Amino acid sequence: MLKVGLTGGIGSGKTTVAKIFECLGIAVLNADDLSRQIMHQNQAVISAITNAFGNNAYLNGVLNRKYISEIVFSDPFMLSVLNAIVHPATIQAAIEWTCKQKSPYTIKEAALFFETGSAEGMDYIVGVTSPLSVRIQRVMDRDGISKAAVMARINQQIGDEVKMKLCDFVIQNNDQQLLIPQVLNIHQKILGLVV
Ligand code: ATP
């Protein structure tokens, strides 16, 4: 099974592009959703997070996302601790998910591929890029957060310029180019690579 990664900075349009691939019959896994599920259900992960972040990490058994987010987005070391706890379990669950799919190839959508080393498990990587000002405004509108909060998240990631150079295919999600024709074009190319 050919494994394709879909990445891009916060607010670049990954989920929007992923929905178009889904409409083409491609199985898509959202790494954020998967890691959220793991943080709620995997006992070893829950214990490690509680040890690292304290008892406020879970309130009545529910992950205290606001508390964790505030810590990790202002402290790169604690972000690396959280990633070190959650990523190995997420990668394993993604492998299990991939084995069960029947589509010609699968897509794993994640903001962090190159940052975590998980790009190595992928056959090809599709990048989505969008002007910084557009990304900031879209995330402020979508999540109802301040520009400073969006910038703090963007500053934790590798810049788009570097990230896109590492991708095999790049989708421009700006106001000039239509998304659907770009996705169709890449979909056809990937189908041509499926053996
Ligand atoms: P995150 O990394 O934060 O999950 P993302 O890269 O998955 O973000 P999306 O959620 O797809 O990005 O897009 C961010 C916001 O911008 C969403 O509200 C989405 O509806 C909107 N958006 C994305 N692309 C476009 C577009 N081409 N035109 C208009 N709105 C768009």
Short mmCIF file of C-alpha atoms in Angstrom, two decimals, residues 32-176:
data_model
loop_
_atom_site.label_atom_id
_atom_site.label_comp_id
_atom_site.label_asym_id
_atom_site.label_seq_id
_atom_site.Cartn_x
_atom_site.Cartn_y
_atom_site.Cartn_z
CA ASP A 32 -4.19 15.12 15.14
CA ASP A 33 -7.49 13.24 15.58
CA LEU A 34 -5.59 10.00 16.06
CA SER A 35 -3.22 11.45 18.68
CA ARG A 36 -6.19 13.04 20.48
CA GLN A 37 -7.85 9.60 20.58
CA ILE A 38 -4.62 8.05 21.90
CA MET A 39 -4.28 10.72 24.62
CA HIS A 40 -7.81 9.80 25.76
CA GLN A 41 -7.60 6.02 25.55
CA ASN A 42 -4.05 4.68 25.74
CA GLN A 43 -3.29 4.03 29.43
CA ALA A 44 0.51 4.12 29.04
CA VAL A 45 0.26 7.49 27.28
CA ILE A 46 -2.19 8.86 29.90
CA SER A 47 0.21 7.88 32.73
CA ALA A 48 3.23 9.40 30.98
CA ILE A 49 1.37 12.69 30.32
CA THR A 50 0.19 12.85 33.96
CA ASN A 51 3.76 12.26 35.17
CA ALA A 52 5.17 14.96 32.91
CA PHE A 53 2.42 17.62 33.21
CA GLY A 54 0.92 16.90 36.65
CA ASN A 55 -2.58 16.01 37.82
CA ASN A 56 -4.16 19.00 36.03
CA ALA A 57 -3.43 17.26 32.72
CA TYR A 58 -6.66 15.25 33.07
CA LEU A 59 -9.81 16.52 34.77
CA ASN A 60 -12.21 13.71 35.71
CA GLY A 61 -10.43 11.48 33.20
CA VAL A 62 -10.77 13.99 30.35
CA LEU A 63 -7.66 15.53 28.79
CA ASN A 64 -7.36 19.18 29.84
CA ARG A 65 -6.47 20.45 26.37
CA LYS A 66 -6.46 24.14 27.31
CA TYR A 67 -3.96 23.53 30.14
CA ILE A 68 -1.67 21.35 27.98
CA SER A 69 -1.88 23.71 24.97
CA GLU A 70 -0.93 26.73 27.07
CA ILE A 71 2.14 24.90 28.36
CA VAL A 72 3.38 23.38 25.11
CA PHE A 73 2.82 26.44 22.92
CA SER A 74 4.88 28.61 25.27
CA ASP A 75 7.57 26.07 26.17
CA PRO A 76 9.35 24.24 23.31
CA PHE A 77 10.90 21.76 25.74
CA MET A 78 7.50 20.67 27.06
CA LEU A 79 6.26 20.40 23.46
CA SER A 80 9.11 18.01 22.73
CA VAL A 81 8.21 16.02 25.88
CA LEU A 82 4.57 15.73 24.75
CA ASN A 83 5.65 14.73 21.24
CA ALA A 84 8.04 12.11 22.60
CA ILE A 85 5.17 10.56 24.58
CA VAL A 86 2.45 10.70 21.92
CA HIS A 87 4.24 10.28 18.57
CA PRO A 88 5.49 6.68 18.88
CA ALA A 89 1.99 5.46 19.84
CA THR A 90 0.44 7.52 17.02
CA ILE A 91 2.87 6.14 14.43
CA GLN A 92 2.08 2.58 15.53
CA ALA A 93 -1.69 3.18 15.37
CA ALA A 94 -1.29 4.76 11.92
CA ILE A 95 0.55 1.68 10.65
CA GLU A 96 -2.27 -0.54 11.92
CA TRP A 97 -4.87 1.74 10.27
CA THR A 98 -3.01 1.73 6.93
CA CYS A 99 -2.93 -2.07 6.80
CA LYS A 100 -6.75 -2.17 6.95
CA GLN A 101 -7.45 0.26 4.07
CA LYS A 102 -8.58 -0.75 0.59
CA SER A 103 -8.09 2.48 -1.41
CA PRO A 104 -5.32 2.62 -4.09
CA TYR A 105 -3.18 4.67 -1.70
CA THR A 106 -3.68 6.22 1.74
CA ILE A 107 -3.13 9.74 3.01
CA LYS A 108 -1.93 10.66 6.48
CA GLU A 109 -2.58 14.31 7.25
CA ALA A 110 -0.23 15.90 9.79
CA ALA A 111 1.14 19.37 10.49
CA LEU A 112 4.40 17.82 11.66
CA PHE A 113 6.16 15.30 9.43
CA PHE A 114 9.68 16.58 8.98
CA GLU A 115 9.80 17.92 12.56
CA THR A 116 9.07 14.48 14.02
CA GLY A 117 10.91 12.26 11.58
CA SER A 118 7.68 10.50 10.57
CA ALA A 119 8.18 11.62 6.92
CA GLU A 120 10.53 8.65 6.62
CA GLY A 121 7.62 6.22 6.82
CA MET A 122 5.90 7.84 3.82
CA ASP A 123 6.40 7.07 0.12
CA TYR A 124 5.52 10.60 -1.01
CA ILE A 125 4.69 13.86 0.71
CA VAL A 126 2.18 16.43 -0.55
CA GLY A 127 2.60 19.93 0.87
CA VAL A 128 -0.07 22.61 1.10
CA THR A 129 1.10 26.20 1.27
CA SER A 130 -0.67 29.48 1.69
CA PRO A 131 0.52 33.06 2.31
CA LEU A 132 1.32 33.69 5.98
CA SER A 133 -1.15 36.59 6.34
CA VAL A 134 -3.96 34.40 4.92
CA ARG A 135 -3.09 31.53 7.29
CA ILE A 136 -3.09 33.81 10.31
CA GLN A 137 -6.48 35.31 9.43
CA ARG A 138 -8.05 31.91 8.65
CA VAL A 139 -6.94 30.39 11.96
CA MET A 140 -8.03 33.50 13.93
CA ASP A 141 -11.48 33.22 12.27
CA ARG A 142 -11.72 29.45 12.62
CA ASP A 143 -10.51 29.09 16.23
CA GLY A 144 -11.46 32.51 17.62
CA ILE A 145 -7.92 33.13 18.92
CA SER A 146 -5.61 36.15 18.83
CA LYS A 147 -2.92 36.84 16.23
CA ALA A 148 -0.28 36.36 18.96
CA ALA A 149 -1.66 32.88 19.78
CA VAL A 150 -1.59 31.91 16.08
CA MET A 151 1.98 33.24 15.73
CA ALA A 152 3.13 31.26 18.79
CA ARG A 153 1.93 28.05 17.06
CA ILE A 154 3.41 28.99 13.68
CA ASN A 155 6.78 29.72 15.31
CA GLN A 156 6.93 26.15 16.66
CA GLN A 157 6.97 24.71 13.12
CA ILE A 158 9.52 24.61 10.32
CA GLY A 159 8.83 27.55 7.97
CA ASP A 160 6.74 26.82 4.86
CA GLU A 161 9.57 27.79 2.51
CA VAL A 162 11.81 25.01 3.84
CA LYS A 163 8.96 22.54 4.34
CA MET A 164 7.69 22.82 0.74
CA LYS A 165 11.20 22.14 -0.62
CA LEU A 166 11.08 18.79 1.18
CA CYS A 167 7.72 17.81 -0.39
CA ASP A 168 7.29 15.76 -3.58
CA PHE A 169 4.15 17.68 -4.64
CA VAL A 170 3.05 21.17 -3.62
CA ILE A 171 -0.48 22.61 -3.62
CA GLN A 172 -0.83 26.40 -3.62
CA ASN A 173 -3.86 27.33 -1.53
CA ASN A 174 -4.04 31.01 -2.36
CA ASP A 175 -6.64 33.20 -3.97
CA GLN A 176 -5.11 32.78 -7.43
#
